[in-house]
C-alpha cells in the first residue's frame, strides 16, 4: 500500500494534467491507517510530505497533507475506533456475527465524518496558504472568475447577454464564495466516497477482512436532518431580522447547500434501491410522482427532494415486507 501510494503521488506530480491522480491517493492512505499501526501511518505521512516538500515545493506538500493525506488518515482512525453509546451512556464497539464469522462494522457515521474531515482539511489548506505563505487562493479564484465573465460577455451576442443578465446569471457566477464552497463540499463528498466505498471493499478483497458497511442503496441520514434544517433556517431568519448587521442570508445559503448535497446522496441511494429491488416493490412505488418531481424541479434538486421525502417518510421501510430494518434504524 505504501508503494502504491508513492507511485500514485509521483504520477500526480509529474505534470499538471495528471494532478487528478491525487484523488486515488485517498484509497491506499485509508487502507494504511486502518491496517497498519499508528506509528507506521504517521511515518508514512511524514515521509511523503517531506519528500514532496524537497522535490515539488511547499505548496504541493501542504496541499497533499491537508487535502488528501490527513483526512484519509483520520477516516481510517475513526473507523478503527468508532464507538456507540447505549441507553446507559456506556460506550462500546460493534461486531456483527453472521454464521460463524465475526464482522467489524463501519457505520454511516464513518462516511459522514469522512466528509467533515475532507472539508476541514481543504479549509485548513486555504488558511495555511493565506496566512503562512501569503497566497490567497480565494482571491486568485475570484480574479480568474472575473476574467472569465469579462471574456464571455465580449463573445456572446447582445440578445443572449441581456437575457442572461435578466436571469441574474452573472451575479450568481460572480458570487465566488458560494462557488468555492460548492466546489469544496462536492469534492469532499467525492473523496469521502473513495475513502468509504472504495477502500473498505478493497480491504475486504485484498486482506480477506470481515467488515460490514452500509451499502449505497441503504444510505439513510441519521437523526432528523429535515427538521434540523427547517428549525435552523427559522432561527437564523429570526436572528437576521433582529440583528441586521449579521449576514444570516449567507449562512442560510451555505447550510442549505450542504444539506442539499447530503439529501442528494440519500435520494441517489433511494433510486439505486428502487432499481435493485424493482421486481419485488414495483407495486408499492409511486414512480409517476417521483418522475414528476425530478422532471419539474430538475435532476439535481429533484433527487435532493426525493432524499428529503425519504428521510421524512422512510419509503424503503414502507416498501420492505421481509422484516429488515431500513431508514433511521438501519444500523441496529
CSV table of N, CA, C and O in Angstrom, one decimal, residues 142-261:
chain,number,residue,atom,x,y,z
A,142,UNK,N,-11.2,34.4,-7.5
A,142,UNK,CA,-12.2,35.4,-7.8
A,142,UNK,C,-11.7,36.2,-9.0
A,142,UNK,O,-12.5,36.6,-9.9
A,143,UNK,N,-10.4,36.5,-9.1
A,143,UNK,CA,-9.8,37.2,-10.2
A,143,UNK,C,-10.0,36.4,-11.5
A,143,UNK,O,-10.3,36.9,-12.6
A,144,UNK,N,-9.8,35.1,-11.4
A,144,UNK,CA,-10.0,34.2,-12.6
A,144,UNK,C,-11.4,34.2,-13.1
A,144,UNK,O,-11.7,34.2,-14.3
A,145,UNK,N,-12.3,34.1,-12.1
A,145,UNK,CA,-13.8,34.1,-12.5
A,145,UNK,C,-14.2,35.5,-13.1
A,145,UNK,O,-14.9,35.5,-14.1
A,146,UNK,N,-13.7,36.6,-12.6
A,146,UNK,CA,-13.9,37.9,-13.2
A,146,UNK,C,-13.4,38.0,-14.6
A,146,UNK,O,-14.1,38.5,-15.5
A,147,UNK,N,-12.2,37.5,-14.8
A,147,UNK,CA,-11.7,37.5,-16.2
A,147,UNK,C,-12.5,36.6,-17.1
A,147,UNK,O,-12.8,37.0,-18.3
A,148,UNK,N,-13.0,35.5,-16.6
A,148,UNK,CA,-13.8,34.6,-17.5
A,148,UNK,C,-15.1,35.2,-17.8
A,148,UNK,O,-15.6,35.1,-19.0
A,149,UNK,N,-15.7,35.9,-16.8
A,149,UNK,CA,-17.0,36.6,-17.1
A,149,UNK,C,-16.8,37.7,-18.1
A,149,UNK,O,-17.6,37.9,-19.1
A,150,UNK,N,-15.7,38.5,-18.0
A,150,UNK,CA,-15.5,39.6,-18.9
A,150,UNK,C,-15.3,39.1,-20.4
A,150,UNK,O,-15.9,39.6,-21.3
A,151,UNK,N,-14.5,38.0,-20.5
A,151,UNK,CA,-14.3,37.4,-21.8
A,151,UNK,C,-15.6,36.9,-22.4
A,151,UNK,O,-15.9,37.1,-23.6
A,152,UNK,N,-16.4,36.2,-21.6
A,152,UNK,CA,-17.6,35.6,-22.0
A,152,UNK,C,-18.6,36.7,-22.5
A,152,UNK,O,-19.3,36.5,-23.5
A,153,UNK,N,-18.7,37.8,-21.8
A,153,UNK,CA,-19.6,38.9,-22.2
A,153,UNK,C,-19.2,39.5,-23.5
A,153,UNK,O,-20.0,40.0,-24.3
A,154,UNK,N,-17.9,39.4,-23.8
A,154,UNK,CA,-17.4,40.0,-25.1
A,154,UNK,C,-17.7,39.1,-26.3
A,154,UNK,O,-17.8,39.7,-27.4
A,155,UNK,N,-17.9,37.8,-26.1
A,155,UNK,CA,-18.0,36.9,-27.3
A,155,UNK,C,-19.4,36.5,-27.5
A,155,UNK,O,-19.7,36.0,-28.6
A,156,UNK,N,-20.3,36.7,-26.6
A,156,UNK,CA,-21.7,36.2,-26.8
A,156,UNK,C,-22.5,37.4,-27.4
A,156,UNK,O,-22.3,38.5,-27.2
A,157,UNK,N,-23.6,37.0,-28.2
A,157,UNK,CA,-24.5,38.0,-28.8
A,157,UNK,C,-25.2,38.9,-27.7
A,157,UNK,O,-25.4,38.4,-26.6
A,158,UNK,N,-25.5,40.1,-28.1
A,158,UNK,CA,-26.1,41.1,-27.2
A,158,UNK,C,-27.4,40.6,-26.7
A,158,UNK,O,-27.8,40.8,-25.5
A,159,UNK,N,-28.2,40.0,-27.5
A,159,UNK,CA,-29.5,39.5,-27.1
A,159,UNK,C,-29.4,38.4,-26.0
A,159,UNK,O,-30.1,38.5,-25.0
A,160,UNK,N,-28.5,37.5,-26.2
A,160,UNK,CA,-28.2,36.5,-25.2
A,160,UNK,C,-27.7,37.1,-23.9
A,160,UNK,O,-28.0,36.6,-22.8
A,161,UNK,N,-26.8,38.1,-24.1
A,161,UNK,CA,-26.2,38.8,-22.9
A,161,UNK,C,-27.3,39.4,-22.0
A,161,UNK,O,-27.3,39.3,-20.8
A,162,UNK,N,-28.3,40.1,-22.7
A,162,UNK,CA,-29.4,40.7,-22.0
A,162,UNK,C,-30.2,39.7,-21.2
A,162,UNK,O,-30.7,39.9,-20.1
A,163,UNK,N,-30.5,38.6,-21.9
A,163,UNK,CA,-31.3,37.5,-21.3
A,163,UNK,C,-30.6,37.0,-20.0
A,163,UNK,O,-31.3,36.7,-19.0
A,164,UNK,N,-29.3,36.7,-20.1
A,164,UNK,CA,-28.6,36.2,-19.0
A,164,UNK,C,-28.5,37.2,-17.9
A,164,UNK,O,-28.6,36.8,-16.7
A,165,UNK,N,-28.4,38.4,-18.2
A,165,UNK,CA,-28.4,39.5,-17.1
A,165,UNK,C,-29.7,39.6,-16.4
A,165,UNK,O,-29.8,39.8,-15.2
A,166,UNK,N,-30.8,39.4,-17.2
A,166,UNK,CA,-32.1,39.4,-16.6
A,166,UNK,C,-32.3,38.2,-15.6
A,166,UNK,O,-32.9,38.4,-14.5
A,167,UNK,N,-31.7,37.1,-16.0
A,167,UNK,CA,-31.8,35.9,-15.1
A,167,UNK,C,-30.9,35.9,-13.9
A,167,UNK,O,-30.9,35.1,-13.1
A,168,UNK,N,-30.0,36.9,-13.9
A,168,UNK,CA,-29.1,37.0,-12.8
A,168,UNK,C,-27.9,36.0,-12.9
A,168,UNK,O,-27.3,35.7,-11.9
A,169,UNK,N,-27.7,35.6,-14.1
A,169,UNK,CA,-26.6,34.5,-14.3
A,169,UNK,C,-25.3,35.0,-13.9
A,169,UNK,O,-24.5,34.3,-13.2
A,170,UNK,N,-24.9,36.3,-14.3
A,170,UNK,CA,-23.6,36.8,-14.0
A,170,UNK,C,-23.4,37.1,-12.5
A,170,UNK,O,-22.3,37.0,-11.9
A,171,UNK,N,-24.5,37.5,-11.9
A,171,UNK,CA,-24.5,37.8,-10.4
A,171,UNK,C,-24.2,36.5,-9.6
A,171,UNK,O,-23.4,36.5,-8.7
A,172,UNK,N,-24.8,35.5,-10.1
A,172,UNK,CA,-24.6,34.2,-9.4
A,172,UNK,C,-23.2,33.7,-9.6
A,172,UNK,O,-22.5,33.2,-8.7
A,173,UNK,N,-22.7,33.8,-10.9
A,173,UNK,CA,-21.4,33.4,-11.2
A,173,UNK,C,-20.3,34.2,-10.5
A,173,UNK,O,-19.2,33.8,-10.2
A,174,UNK,N,-20.7,35.5,-10.2
A,174,UNK,CA,-19.7,36.4,-9.5
A,174,UNK,C,-19.6,36.1,-8.0
A,174,UNK,O,-18.8,36.6,-7.4
A,175,UNK,N,-20.6,35.4,-7.5
A,175,UNK,CA,-20.6,35.0,-6.1
A,175,UNK,C,-19.5,33.9,-5.9
A,175,UNK,O,-19.8,32.8,-5.7
A,176,UNK,N,-18.3,34.4,-5.8
A,176,UNK,CA,-17.2,33.5,-5.7
A,176,UNK,C,-17.2,32.6,-4.4
A,176,UNK,O,-16.9,31.4,-4.5
A,177,UNK,N,-17.7,33.2,-3.3
A,177,UNK,CA,-17.8,32.4,-2.1
A,177,UNK,C,-18.6,31.2,-2.2
A,177,UNK,O,-18.3,30.1,-1.8
A,178,UNK,N,-19.8,31.4,-2.8
A,178,UNK,CA,-20.7,30.2,-3.0
A,178,UNK,C,-20.2,29.2,-3.9
A,178,UNK,O,-20.3,28.0,-3.7
A,179,UNK,N,-19.5,29.7,-5.0
A,179,UNK,CA,-18.9,28.7,-6.0
A,179,UNK,C,-17.8,27.9,-5.3
A,179,UNK,O,-17.7,26.7,-5.5
A,180,UNK,N,-16.9,28.6,-4.6
A,180,UNK,CA,-15.8,27.9,-3.9
A,180,UNK,C,-16.3,26.9,-2.9
A,180,UNK,O,-15.9,25.8,-2.8
A,181,UNK,N,-17.3,27.3,-2.1
A,181,UNK,CA,-17.9,26.4,-1.1
A,181,UNK,C,-18.5,25.2,-1.7
A,181,UNK,O,-18.4,24.1,-1.2
A,182,UNK,N,-19.3,25.5,-2.8
A,182,UNK,CA,-19.9,24.4,-3.5
A,182,UNK,C,-18.8,23.4,-4.0
A,182,UNK,O,-19.0,22.2,-3.9
A,183,UNK,N,-17.7,23.9,-4.6
A,183,UNK,CA,-16.7,23.1,-5.0
A,183,UNK,C,-16.0,22.3,-3.9
A,183,UNK,O,-15.7,21.1,-4.0
A,184,UNK,N,-15.8,22.9,-2.7
A,184,UNK,CA,-15.2,22.3,-1.6
A,184,UNK,C,-16.1,21.1,-1.1
A,184,UNK,O,-15.6,20.0,-0.8
A,185,UNK,N,-17.4,21.4,-0.9
A,185,UNK,CA,-18.3,20.4,-0.4
A,185,UNK,C,-18.4,19.2,-1.4
A,185,UNK,O,-18.4,18.1,-1.0
A,186,UNK,N,-18.5,19.5,-2.7
A,186,UNK,CA,-18.7,18.5,-3.7
A,186,UNK,C,-17.4,17.6,-3.7
A,186,UNK,O,-17.5,16.4,-3.8
A,187,UNK,N,-16.3,18.3,-3.7
A,187,UNK,CA,-15.0,17.5,-3.8
A,187,UNK,C,-14.9,16.6,-2.5
A,187,UNK,O,-14.4,15.5,-2.6
A,188,UNK,N,-15.2,17.2,-1.4
A,188,UNK,CA,-15.1,16.4,-0.1
A,188,UNK,C,-16.0,15.2,-0.1
A,188,UNK,O,-15.6,14.1,0.4
A,189,UNK,N,-17.2,15.3,-0.7
A,189,UNK,CA,-18.1,14.1,-0.8
A,189,UNK,C,-17.5,13.1,-1.7
A,189,UNK,O,-17.5,11.9,-1.4
A,190,UNK,N,-16.9,13.5,-2.8
A,190,UNK,CA,-16.3,12.6,-3.8
A,190,UNK,C,-15.1,11.8,-3.1
A,190,UNK,O,-15.0,10.6,-3.2
A,191,UNK,N,-14.3,12.6,-2.3
A,191,UNK,CA,-13.2,12.0,-1.6
A,191,UNK,C,-13.7,11.0,-0.5
A,191,UNK,O,-13.1,10.0,-0.3
A,192,UNK,N,-14.7,11.4,0.2
A,192,UNK,CA,-15.3,10.5,1.2
A,192,UNK,C,-15.9,9.2,0.6
A,192,UNK,O,-15.8,8.2,1.2
A,193,UNK,N,-16.4,9.3,-0.6
A,193,UNK,CA,-16.9,8.1,-1.3
A,193,UNK,C,-15.8,7.2,-1.6
A,193,UNK,O,-15.9,6.0,-1.4
A,194,UNK,N,-14.6,7.8,-2.1
A,194,UNK,CA,-13.5,6.9,-2.3
A,194,UNK,C,-13.0,6.3,-1.0
A,194,UNK,O,-12.6,5.1,-1.0
A,195,UNK,N,-13.0,7.1,0.1
A,195,UNK,CA,-12.5,6.6,1.3
A,195,UNK,C,-13.3,5.5,1.9
A,195,UNK,O,-12.8,4.6,2.6
A,196,UNK,N,-14.6,5.6,1.7
A,196,UNK,CA,-15.6,4.6,2.3
A,196,UNK,C,-16.0,3.5,1.4
A,196,UNK,O,-15.8,2.3,1.7
A,197,UNK,N,-16.4,3.9,0.2
A,197,UNK,CA,-17.0,2.9,-0.7
A,197,UNK,C,-16.0,2.2,-1.7
A,197,UNK,O,-16.4,1.4,-2.5
A,198,UNK,N,-14.7,2.7,-1.7
A,198,UNK,CA,-13.7,2.0,-2.4
A,198,UNK,C,-12.7,1.3,-1.5
A,198,UNK,O,-12.3,0.2,-1.7
A,199,UNK,N,-12.3,2.0,-0.5
A,199,UNK,CA,-11.3,1.5,0.4
A,199,UNK,C,-11.7,0.2,1.2
A,199,UNK,O,-11.0,-0.8,1.2
A,200,UNK,N,-12.9,0.3,1.7
A,200,UNK,CA,-13.4,-0.8,2.5
A,200,UNK,C,-13.6,-2.1,1.7
A,200,UNK,O,-13.2,-3.2,2.1
A,201,UNK,N,-14.3,-2.0,0.5
A,201,UNK,CA,-14.3,-3.2,-0.4
A,201,UNK,C,-13.0,-3.8,-0.7
A,201,UNK,O,-12.8,-5.0,-0.8
A,202,UNK,N,-12.0,-2.9,-1.0
A,202,UNK,CA,-10.6,-3.4,-1.3
A,202,UNK,C,-10.0,-4.1,-0.1
A,202,UNK,O,-9.3,-5.1,-0.3
A,203,UNK,N,-10.2,-3.5,1.1
A,203,UNK,CA,-9.7,-4.2,2.3
A,203,UNK,C,-10.3,-5.6,2.4
A,203,UNK,O,-9.6,-6.6,2.7
A,204,UNK,N,-11.6,-5.7,2.2
A,204,UNK,CA,-12.3,-7.0,2.3
A,204,UNK,C,-11.7,-8.0,1.2
A,204,UNK,O,-11.5,-9.2,1.5
A,205,UNK,N,-11.4,-7.4,0.0
A,205,UNK,CA,-10.9,-8.3,-1.1
A,205,UNK,C,-9.5,-8.7,-0.9
A,205,UNK,O,-9.1,-9.9,-1.0
A,206,UNK,N,-8.6,-7.7,-0.6
A,206,UNK,CA,-7.2,-7.9,-0.6
A,206,UNK,C,-6.8,-8.7,0.7
A,206,UNK,O,-6.0,-9.7,0.6
A,207,UNK,N,-7.3,-8.3,1.8
A,207,UNK,CA,-6.9,-8.9,3.1
A,207,UNK,C,-7.8,-9.9,3.7
A,207,UNK,O,-7.7,-10.4,4.8
A,208,UNK,N,-8.9,-10.2,2.9
A,208,UNK,CA,-10.0,-11.1,3.4
A,208,UNK,C,-10.5,-10.6,4.7
A,208,UNK,O,-10.8,-11.5,5.6
A,209,UNK,N,-10.6,-9.3,4.9
A,209,UNK,CA,-11.1,-8.7,6.1
A,209,UNK,C,-12.6,-8.8,6.2
A,209,UNK,O,-13.3,-8.6,5.2
A,210,UNK,N,-13.1,-9.1,7.4
A,210,UNK,CA,-14.5,-9.2,7.6
A,210,UNK,C,-15.0,-7.8,8.1
A,210,UNK,O,-14.9,-7.5,9.3
A,211,UNK,N,-15.5,-7.0,7.2
A,211,UNK,CA,-16.0,-5.7,7.5
A,211,UNK,C,-17.4,-5.5,6.9
A,211,UNK,O,-17.6,-5.8,5.7
A,212,UNK,N,-18.4,-5.1,7.7
A,212,UNK,CA,-19.7,-4.8,7.2
A,212,UNK,C,-19.8,-3.3,7.1
A,212,UNK,O,-19.5,-2.6,8.1
A,213,UNK,N,-20.3,-2.8,6.0
A,213,UNK,CA,-20.5,-1.4,5.8
A,213,UNK,C,-21.9,-1.1,5.2
A,213,UNK,O,-22.5,-2.0,4.6
A,214,UNK,N,-22.4,0.1,5.3
A,214,UNK,CA,-23.7,0.5,4.7
A,214,UNK,C,-23.5,0.6,3.2
A,214,UNK,O,-22.8,1.5,2.8
A,215,UNK,N,-24.2,-0.2,2.5
A,215,UNK,CA,-24.1,-0.1,1.0
A,215,UNK,C,-24.8,1.1,0.4
A,215,UNK,O,-25.6,1.7,1.1
A,216,UNK,N,-24.6,1.4,-0.8
A,216,UNK,CA,-25.1,2.6,-1.4
A,216,UNK,C,-26.6,2.7,-1.4
A,216,UNK,O,-27.2,3.7,-1.1
A,217,UNK,N,-27.3,1.5,-1.6
A,217,UNK,CA,-28.7,1.5,-1.6
A,217,UNK,C,-29.4,1.6,-0.2
A,217,UNK,O,-30.6,1.7,-0.1
A,218,UNK,N,-28.5,1.6,0.8
A,218,UNK,CA,-29.0,1.7,2.2
A,218,UNK,C,-28.6,3.0,2.9
A,218,UNK,O,-28.7,3.1,4.1
A,219,UNK,N,-28.1,4.0,2.2
A,219,UNK,CA,-27.7,5.3,2.8
A,219,UNK,C,-29.0,6.0,3.3
A,219,UNK,O,-29.9,6.2,2.6
A,220,UNK,N,-29.0,6.3,4.6
A,220,UNK,CA,-30.1,7.0,5.2
A,220,UNK,C,-29.5,7.9,6.3
A,220,UNK,O,-28.8,7.4,7.2
A,221,UNK,N,-29.6,9.2,6.1
A,221,UNK,CA,-29.0,10.2,7.0
A,221,UNK,C,-29.6,10.0,8.4
A,221,UNK,O,-30.8,10.0,8.6
A,222,UNK,N,-28.7,9.8,9.4
A,222,UNK,CA,-29.2,9.6,10.8
A,222,UNK,C,-29.8,10.8,11.4
A,222,UNK,O,-29.6,12.0,11.0
A,223,UNK,N,-30.5,10.6,12.5
A,223,UNK,CA,-31.2,11.8,13.2
A,223,UNK,C,-32.4,12.3,12.4
A,223,UNK,O,-33.1,11.5,11.7
A,224,UNK,N,-32.7,13.6,12.5
A,224,UNK,CA,-33.8,14.2,11.9
A,224,UNK,C,-33.3,15.4,11.1
A,224,UNK,O,-33.6,16.6,11.5
A,225,UNK,N,-32.5,15.2,10.0
A,225,UNK,CA,-31.9,16.4,9.3
A,225,UNK,C,-32.9,17.3,8.7
A,225,UNK,O,-32.6,18.5,8.6
A,226,UNK,N,-34.1,16.8,8.2
A,226,UNK,CA,-35.0,17.7,7.6
A,226,UNK,C,-35.6,18.7,8.7
A,226,UNK,O,-35.7,19.9,8.4
A,227,UNK,N,-35.9,18.2,9.8
A,227,UNK,CA,-36.4,19.0,10.9
A,227,UNK,C,-35.3,20.0,11.4
A,227,UNK,O,-35.6,21.2,11.6
A,228,UNK,N,-34.1,19.5,11.5
A,228,UNK,CA,-33.0,20.4,11.9
A,228,UNK,C,-32.8,21.5,10.9
A,228,UNK,O,-32.5,22.6,11.3
A,229,UNK,N,-32.9,21.2,9.6
A,229,UNK,CA,-32.7,22.2,8.6
A,229,UNK,C,-33.8,23.2,8.7
A,229,UNK,O,-33.5,24.4,8.6
A,230,UNK,N,-35.0,22.8,8.8
A,230,UNK,CA,-36.1,23.7,8.9
A,230,UNK,C,-36.0,24.6,10.1
A,230,UNK,O,-36.2,25.9,10.0
A,231,UNK,N,-35.8,24.0,11.3
A,231,UNK,CA,-35.7,24.8,12.5
A,231,UNK,C,-34.5,25.8,12.5
A,231,UNK,O,-34.6,26.9,12.9
A,232,UNK,N,-33.4,25.3,11.9
A,232,UNK,CA,-32.2,26.2,11.8
A,232,UNK,C,-32.4,27.4,10.9
A,232,UNK,O,-32.0,28.5,11.3
A,233,UNK,N,-33.1,27.2,9.8
A,233,UNK,CA,-33.4,28.3,8.9
A,233,UNK,C,-34.3,29.3,9.6
A,233,UNK,O,-34.1,30.5,9.5
A,234,UNK,N,-35.4,28.8,10.3
A,234,UNK,CA,-36.3,29.7,11.0
A,234,UNK,C,-35.5,30.5,12.1
A,234,UNK,O,-35.7,31.8,12.2
A,235,UNK,N,-34.6,29.9,12.9
A,235,UNK,CA,-33.9,30.6,13.9
A,235,UNK,C,-32.9,31.6,13.3
A,235,UNK,O,-32.8,32.7,13.8
A,236,UNK,N,-32.2,31.2,12.2
A,236,UNK,CA,-31.3,32.2,11.6
A,236,UNK,C,-32.1,33.3,11.0
A,236,UNK,O,-31.6,34.5,11.0
A,237,UNK,N,-33.3,33.1,10.4
A,237,UNK,CA,-34.1,34.1,9.9
A,237,UNK,C,-34.5,35.1,11.0
A,237,UNK,O,-34.4,36.4,10.8
A,238,UNK,N,-34.9,34.6,12.1
A,238,UNK,CA,-35.3,35.5,13.2
A,238,UNK,C,-34.1,36.3,13.7
A,238,UNK,O,-34.2,37.5,14.0
A,239,UNK,N,-32.9,35.6,13.8
A,239,UNK,CA,-31.7,36.3,14.3
A,239,UNK,C,-31.4,37.5,13.3
A,239,UNK,O,-31.0,38.6,13.7
A,240,UNK,N,-31.5,37.1,12.0
A,240,UNK,CA,-31.2,38.2,10.9
A,240,UNK,C,-32.1,39.3,11.0
A,240,UNK,O,-31.8,40.5,10.7
A,241,UNK,N,-33.4,39.1,11.4
A,241,UNK,CA,-34.4,40.2,11.5
A,241,UNK,C,-34.1,41.1,12.7
A,241,UNK,O,-34.3,42.3,12.6
A,242,UNK,N,-33.6,40.4,13.8
A,242,UNK,CA,-33.3,41.2,15.0
A,242,UNK,C,-32.0,41.9,14.9
A,242,UNK,O,-31.8,43.1,15.2
A,243,UNK,N,-30.9,41.2,14.4
A,243,UNK,CA,-29.6,41.8,14.3
A,243,UNK,C,-29.3,41.9,12.8
A,243,UNK,O,-28.7,41.0,12.2
A,244,UNK,N,-29.6,43.0,12.3
A,244,UNK,CA,-29.5,43.2,10.8
A,244,UNK,C,-28.0,43.3,10.4
A,244,UNK,O,-27.7,43.2,9.2
A,245,UNK,N,-27.1,43.5,11.3
A,245,UNK,CA,-25.7,43.6,10.9
A,245,UNK,C,-25.1,42.2,10.7
A,245,UNK,O,-23.9,42.1,10.2
A,246,UNK,N,-25.8,41.2,11.0
A,246,UNK,CA,-25.3,39.8,10.8
A,246,UNK,C,-25.8,39.3,9.5
A,246,UNK,O,-27.0,39.3,9.2
A,247,UNK,N,-24.9,38.8,8.7
A,247,UNK,CA,-25.3,38.3,7.3
A,247,UNK,C,-25.8,36.8,7.4
A,247,UNK,O,-25.1,35.9,7.1
A,248,UNK,N,-27.0,36.7,7.9
A,248,UNK,CA,-27.6,35.3,8.1
A,248,UNK,C,-28.0,34.7,6.8
A,248,UNK,O,-28.1,33.5,6.7
A,249,UNK,N,-28.2,35.5,5.8
A,249,UNK,CA,-28.6,35.0,4.5
A,249,UNK,C,-27.5,34.1,3.9
A,249,UNK,O,-27.8,33.0,3.4
A,250,UNK,N,-26.2,34.6,4.0
A,250,UNK,CA,-25.1,33.8,3.5
A,250,UNK,C,-25.0,32.5,4.3
A,250,UNK,O,-24.7,31.4,3.8
A,251,UNK,N,-25.2,32.6,5.6
A,251,UNK,CA,-25.1,31.4,6.5
A,251,UNK,C,-26.2,30.4,6.1
A,251,UNK,O,-25.9,29.2,5.9
A,252,UNK,N,-27.4,30.9,5.9
A,252,UNK,CA,-28.5,30.0,5.4
A,252,UNK,C,-28.2,29.4,4.1
A,252,UNK,O,-28.4,28.2,3.9
A,253,UNK,N,-27.7,30.2,3.1
A,253,UNK,CA,-27.4,29.6,1.8
A,253,UNK,C,-26.4,28.5,1.9
A,253,UNK,O,-26.5,27.5,1.2
A,254,UNK,N,-25.4,28.7,2.7
A,254,UNK,CA,-24.3,27.7,2.8
A,254,UNK,C,-24.8,26.4,3.5
A,254,UNK,O,-24.5,25.3,3.1
A,255,UNK,N,-25.7,26.6,4.5
A,255,UNK,CA,-26.2,25.5,5.3
A,255,UNK,C,-27.2,24.7,4.4
A,255,UNK,O,-27.1,23.4,4.3
A,256,UNK,N,-28.0,25.4,3.6
A,256,UNK,CA,-28.9,24.7,2.7
A,256,UNK,C,-28.1,24.0,1.6
A,256,UNK,O,-28.5,22.9,1.2
A,257,UNK,N,-27.0,24.6,1.1
A,257,UNK,CA,-26.2,23.9,0.1
A,257,UNK,C,-25.6,22.6,0.6
A,257,UNK,O,-25.7,21.6,-0.1
A,258,UNK,N,-25.1,22.6,1.9
A,258,UNK,CA,-24.5,21.4,2.5
A,258,UNK,C,-25.6,20.3,2.6
A,258,UNK,O,-25.4,19.2,2.2
A,259,UNK,N,-26.8,20.7,3.1
A,259,UNK,CA,-27.8,19.7,3.4
A,259,UNK,C,-28.4,19.2,2.0
A,259,UNK,O,-28.7,18.0,2.0
A,260,UNK,N,-28.5,20.1,1.0
A,260,UNK,CA,-29.0,19.6,-0.3
A,260,UNK,C,-28.0,18.5,-0.9
A,260,UNK,O,-28.5,17.6,-1.5
A,261,UNK,N,-26.7,18.7,-0.7
A,261,UNK,CA,-25.8,17.7,-1.2
A,261,UNK,C,-26.0,16.4,-0.4
A,261,UNK,O,-25.9,15.3,-1.0
